[in-house]
PDB file of C-alpha atoms in Angstrom:
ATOM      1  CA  UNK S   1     135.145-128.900  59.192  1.00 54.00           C
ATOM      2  CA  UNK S   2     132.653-128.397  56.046  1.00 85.00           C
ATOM      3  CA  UNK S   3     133.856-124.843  55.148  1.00 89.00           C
ATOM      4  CA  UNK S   4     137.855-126.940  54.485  1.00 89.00           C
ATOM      5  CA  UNK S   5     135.668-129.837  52.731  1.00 92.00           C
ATOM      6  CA  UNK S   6     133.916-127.514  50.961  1.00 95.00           C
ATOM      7  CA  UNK S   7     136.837-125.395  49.359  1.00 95.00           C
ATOM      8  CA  UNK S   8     138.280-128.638  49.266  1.00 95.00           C
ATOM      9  CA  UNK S   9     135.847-130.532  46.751  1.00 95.00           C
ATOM     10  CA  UNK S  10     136.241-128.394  43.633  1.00 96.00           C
ATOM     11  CA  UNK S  11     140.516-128.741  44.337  1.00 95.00           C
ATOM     12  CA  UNK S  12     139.706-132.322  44.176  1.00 94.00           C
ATOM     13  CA  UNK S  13     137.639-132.427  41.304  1.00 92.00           C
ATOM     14  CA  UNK S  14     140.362-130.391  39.248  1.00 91.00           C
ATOM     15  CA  UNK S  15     143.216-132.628  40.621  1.00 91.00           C
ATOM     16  CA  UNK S  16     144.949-129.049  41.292  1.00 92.00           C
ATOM     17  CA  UNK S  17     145.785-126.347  44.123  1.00 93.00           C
ATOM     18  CA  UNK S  18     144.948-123.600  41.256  1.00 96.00           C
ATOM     19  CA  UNK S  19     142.079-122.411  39.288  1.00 96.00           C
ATOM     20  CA  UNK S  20     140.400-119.201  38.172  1.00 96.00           C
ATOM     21  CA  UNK S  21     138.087-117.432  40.710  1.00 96.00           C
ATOM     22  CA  UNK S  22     135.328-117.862  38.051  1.00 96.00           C
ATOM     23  CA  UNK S  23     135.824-121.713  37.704  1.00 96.00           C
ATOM     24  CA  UNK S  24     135.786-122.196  41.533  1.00 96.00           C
ATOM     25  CA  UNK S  25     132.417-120.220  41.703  1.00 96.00           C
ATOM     26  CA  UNK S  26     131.032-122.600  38.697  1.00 96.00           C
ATOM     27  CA  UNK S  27     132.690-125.317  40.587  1.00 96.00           C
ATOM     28  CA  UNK S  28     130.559-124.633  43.402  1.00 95.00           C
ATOM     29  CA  UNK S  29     127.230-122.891  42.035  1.00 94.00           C
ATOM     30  CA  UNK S  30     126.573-124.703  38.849  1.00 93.00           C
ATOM     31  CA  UNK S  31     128.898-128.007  38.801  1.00 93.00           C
ATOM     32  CA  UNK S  32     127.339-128.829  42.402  1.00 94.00           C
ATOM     33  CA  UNK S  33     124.313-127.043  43.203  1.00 93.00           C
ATOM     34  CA  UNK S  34     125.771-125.978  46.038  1.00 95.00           C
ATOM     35  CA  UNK S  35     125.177-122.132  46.300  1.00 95.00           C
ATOM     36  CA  UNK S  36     123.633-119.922  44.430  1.00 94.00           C
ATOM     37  CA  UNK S  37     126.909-117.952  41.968  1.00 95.00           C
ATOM     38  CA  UNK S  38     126.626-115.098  44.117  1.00 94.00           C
ATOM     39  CA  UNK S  39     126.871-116.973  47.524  1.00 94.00           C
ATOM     40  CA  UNK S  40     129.964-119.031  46.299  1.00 95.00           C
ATOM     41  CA  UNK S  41     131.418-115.609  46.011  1.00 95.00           C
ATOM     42  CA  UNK S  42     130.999-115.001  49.289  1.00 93.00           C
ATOM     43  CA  UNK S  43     132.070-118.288  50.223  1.00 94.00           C
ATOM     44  CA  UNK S  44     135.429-117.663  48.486  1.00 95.00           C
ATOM     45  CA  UNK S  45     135.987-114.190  50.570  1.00 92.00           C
ATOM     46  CA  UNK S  46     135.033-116.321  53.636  1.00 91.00           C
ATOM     47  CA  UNK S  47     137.598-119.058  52.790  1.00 92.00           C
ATOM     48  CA  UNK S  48     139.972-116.179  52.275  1.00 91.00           C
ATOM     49  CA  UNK S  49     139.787-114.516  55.147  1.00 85.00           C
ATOM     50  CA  UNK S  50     140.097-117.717  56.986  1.00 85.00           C
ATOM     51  CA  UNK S  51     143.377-118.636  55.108  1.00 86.00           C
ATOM     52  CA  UNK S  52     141.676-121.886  53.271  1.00 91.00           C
ATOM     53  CA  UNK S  53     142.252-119.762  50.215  1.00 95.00           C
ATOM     54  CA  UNK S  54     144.570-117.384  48.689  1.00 95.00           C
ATOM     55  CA  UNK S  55     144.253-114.536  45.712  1.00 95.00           C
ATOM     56  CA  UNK S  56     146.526-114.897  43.341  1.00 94.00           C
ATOM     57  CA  UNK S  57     145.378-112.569  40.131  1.00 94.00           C
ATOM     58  CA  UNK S  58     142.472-113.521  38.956  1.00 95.00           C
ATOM     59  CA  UNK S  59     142.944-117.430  40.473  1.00 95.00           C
ATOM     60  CA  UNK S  60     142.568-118.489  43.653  1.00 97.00           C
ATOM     61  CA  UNK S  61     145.011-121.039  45.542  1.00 96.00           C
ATOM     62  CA  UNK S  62     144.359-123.628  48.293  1.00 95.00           C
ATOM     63  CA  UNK S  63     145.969-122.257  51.355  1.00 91.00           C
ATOM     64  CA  UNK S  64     146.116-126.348  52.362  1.00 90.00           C
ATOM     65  CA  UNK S  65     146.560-129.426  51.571  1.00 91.00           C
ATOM     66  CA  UNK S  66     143.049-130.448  49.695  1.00 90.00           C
ATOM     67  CA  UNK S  67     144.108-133.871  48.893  1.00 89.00           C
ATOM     68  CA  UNK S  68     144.259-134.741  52.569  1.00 89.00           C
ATOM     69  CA  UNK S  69     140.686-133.148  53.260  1.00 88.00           C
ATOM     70  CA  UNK S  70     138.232-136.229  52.776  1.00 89.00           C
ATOM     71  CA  UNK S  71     134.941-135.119  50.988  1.00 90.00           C
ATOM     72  CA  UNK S  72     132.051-137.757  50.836  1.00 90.00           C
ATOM     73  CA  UNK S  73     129.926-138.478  48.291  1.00 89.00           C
ATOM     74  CA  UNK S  74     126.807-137.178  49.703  1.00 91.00           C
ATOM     75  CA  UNK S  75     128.333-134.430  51.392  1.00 91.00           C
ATOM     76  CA  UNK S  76     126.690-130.978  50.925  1.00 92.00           C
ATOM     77  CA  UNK S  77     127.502-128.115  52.962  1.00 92.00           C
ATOM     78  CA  UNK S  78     125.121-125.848  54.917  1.00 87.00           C
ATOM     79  CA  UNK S  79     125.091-122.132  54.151  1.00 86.00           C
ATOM     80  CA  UNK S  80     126.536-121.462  57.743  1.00 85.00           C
ATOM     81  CA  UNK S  81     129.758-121.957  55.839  1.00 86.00           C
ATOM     82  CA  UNK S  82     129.114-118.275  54.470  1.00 88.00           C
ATOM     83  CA  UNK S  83     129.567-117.006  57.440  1.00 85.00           C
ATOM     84  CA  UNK S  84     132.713-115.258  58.727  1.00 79.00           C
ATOM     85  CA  UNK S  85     134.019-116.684  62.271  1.00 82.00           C
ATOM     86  CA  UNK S  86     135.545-114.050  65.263  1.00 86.00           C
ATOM     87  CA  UNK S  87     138.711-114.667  66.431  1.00 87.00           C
ATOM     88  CA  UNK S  88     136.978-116.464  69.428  1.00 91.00           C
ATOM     89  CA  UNK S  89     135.267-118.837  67.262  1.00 88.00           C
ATOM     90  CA  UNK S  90     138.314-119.631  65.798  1.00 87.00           C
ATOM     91  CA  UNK S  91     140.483-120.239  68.576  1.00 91.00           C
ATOM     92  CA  UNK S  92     137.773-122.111  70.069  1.00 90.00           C
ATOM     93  CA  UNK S  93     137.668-124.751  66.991  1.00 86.00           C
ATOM     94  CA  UNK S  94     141.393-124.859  66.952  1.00 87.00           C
ATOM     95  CA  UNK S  95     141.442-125.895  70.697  1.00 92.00           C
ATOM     96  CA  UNK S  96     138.371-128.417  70.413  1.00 88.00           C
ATOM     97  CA  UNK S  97     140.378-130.018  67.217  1.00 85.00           C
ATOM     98  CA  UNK S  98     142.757-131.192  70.062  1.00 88.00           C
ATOM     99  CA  UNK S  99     140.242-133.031  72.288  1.00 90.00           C
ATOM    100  CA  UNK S 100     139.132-130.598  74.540  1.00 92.00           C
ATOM    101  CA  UNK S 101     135.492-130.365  74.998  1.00 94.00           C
ATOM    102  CA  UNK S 102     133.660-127.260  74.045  1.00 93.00           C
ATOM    103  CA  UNK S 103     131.878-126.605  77.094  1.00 95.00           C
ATOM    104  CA  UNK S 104     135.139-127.009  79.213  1.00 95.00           C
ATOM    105  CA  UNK S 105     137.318-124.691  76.932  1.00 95.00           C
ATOM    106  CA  UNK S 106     134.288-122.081  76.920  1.00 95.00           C
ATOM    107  CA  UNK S 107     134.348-122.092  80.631  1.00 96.00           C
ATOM    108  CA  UNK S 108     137.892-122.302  81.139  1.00 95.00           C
ATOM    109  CA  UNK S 109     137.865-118.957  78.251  1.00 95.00           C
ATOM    110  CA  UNK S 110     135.422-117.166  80.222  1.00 95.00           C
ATOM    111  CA  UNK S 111     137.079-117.787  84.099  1.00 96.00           C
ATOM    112  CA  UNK S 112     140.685-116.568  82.026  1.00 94.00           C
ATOM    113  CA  UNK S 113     138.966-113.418  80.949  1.00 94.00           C
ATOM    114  CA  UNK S 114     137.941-112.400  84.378  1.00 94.00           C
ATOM    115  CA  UNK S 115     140.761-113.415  85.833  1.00 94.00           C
ATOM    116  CA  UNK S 116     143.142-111.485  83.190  1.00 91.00           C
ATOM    117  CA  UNK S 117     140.658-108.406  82.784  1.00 91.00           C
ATOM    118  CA  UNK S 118     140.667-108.739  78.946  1.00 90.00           C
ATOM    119  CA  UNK S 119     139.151-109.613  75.827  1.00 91.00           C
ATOM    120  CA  UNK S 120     137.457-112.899  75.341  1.00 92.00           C
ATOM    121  CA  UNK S 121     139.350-113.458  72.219  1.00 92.00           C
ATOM    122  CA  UNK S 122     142.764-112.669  74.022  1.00 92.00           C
ATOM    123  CA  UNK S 123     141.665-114.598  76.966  1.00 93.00           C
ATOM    124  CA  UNK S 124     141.332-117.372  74.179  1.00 94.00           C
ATOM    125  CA  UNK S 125     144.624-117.091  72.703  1.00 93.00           C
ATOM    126  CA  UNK S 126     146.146-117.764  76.065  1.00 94.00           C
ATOM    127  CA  UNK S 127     144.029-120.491  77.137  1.00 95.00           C
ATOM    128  CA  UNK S 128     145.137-121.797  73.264  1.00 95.00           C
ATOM    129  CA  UNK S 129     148.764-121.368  74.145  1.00 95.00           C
ATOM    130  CA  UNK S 130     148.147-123.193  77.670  1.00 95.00           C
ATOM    131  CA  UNK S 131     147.242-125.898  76.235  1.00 94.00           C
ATOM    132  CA  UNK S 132     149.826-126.283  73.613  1.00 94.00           C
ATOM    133  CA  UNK S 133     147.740-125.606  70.468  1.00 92.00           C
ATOM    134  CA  UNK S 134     149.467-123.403  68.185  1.00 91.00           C
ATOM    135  CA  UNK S 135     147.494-120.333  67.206  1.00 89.00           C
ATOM    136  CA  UNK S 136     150.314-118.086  66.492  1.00 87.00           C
ATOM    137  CA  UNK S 137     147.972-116.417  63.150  1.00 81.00           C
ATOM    138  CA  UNK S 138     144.790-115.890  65.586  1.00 85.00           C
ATOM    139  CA  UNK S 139     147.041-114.474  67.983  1.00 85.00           C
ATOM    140  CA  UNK S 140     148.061-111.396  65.298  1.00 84.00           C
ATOM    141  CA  UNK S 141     144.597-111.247  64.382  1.00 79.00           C
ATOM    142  CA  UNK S 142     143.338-110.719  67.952  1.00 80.00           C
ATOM    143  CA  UNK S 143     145.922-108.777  69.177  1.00 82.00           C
ATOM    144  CA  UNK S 144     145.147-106.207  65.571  1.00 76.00           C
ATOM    145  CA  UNK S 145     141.544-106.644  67.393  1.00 72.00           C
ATOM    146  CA  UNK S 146     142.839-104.682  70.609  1.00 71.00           C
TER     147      UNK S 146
END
């Protein structure tokens, strides 16, 4: 995914899970020509809210493992990585990770939440759960949704 390999690249670069907020924004504004300072601020609240990163004082902290996250040479990232996901969208990505295809697990989503009489992102969360992908975090954050 390019938002991970993007919060990933300036971890790598540092050889660290730790930095200040500032020198991740640098990291990715001026250091890469990435984004612009003020959109790798909102890249950093995105990456936050999505549990890539964590606040720690004035520094943030990798929320994974960023030595595992490959990040190619000419990699760049599109500004779509700015963008929060819903709950569905993230279930959905979690699922596909697994092998399912998109179009199936939409469909199968969709048939669930008229069958069920509930939200798409709760009919997600069990369709997750059928198919033995954990999503245990989602599942608080749709259920807080409700």
């Amino acid at each position: 995914m390019s938002l991970r390999r993007t919060v990933a690249a300036p971890f790598r670069t540092e050889g660290s899970d730790r930095m200040s907020e500032s020198e991740f924004v640098v990291a990715l504004s001026l250091d890469r020509d990435w984004f612009s300072p003020d959109q790798a601020k909102r890249l950093v609240d995105v990456a936050v809210s999505e549990g890539l990163l964590e606040r720690d004082g004035d520094a943030v902290v990798a929320g994974f493992d960023h030595a595992d996250v490959t990040v190619p040479e000419e990699f760049a990232p599109d500004e779509s990585v700015l963008q929060e996901r819903s709950t569905f969208e993230r279930v959905l990505d979690a699922v596909v990770e697994t092998g399912v295809e998109k179009q199936d697990a939409v469909a199968a989503v969709n048939r669930l939440q008229d069958d069920l009489g509930v939200t798409l992102e709760a009919a997600a969360v069990v369709y997750a759960r059928r198919q033995g992908v954990d999503v245990t975090d989602l599942a608080e954050r749709a259920r807080g949704e409700l």
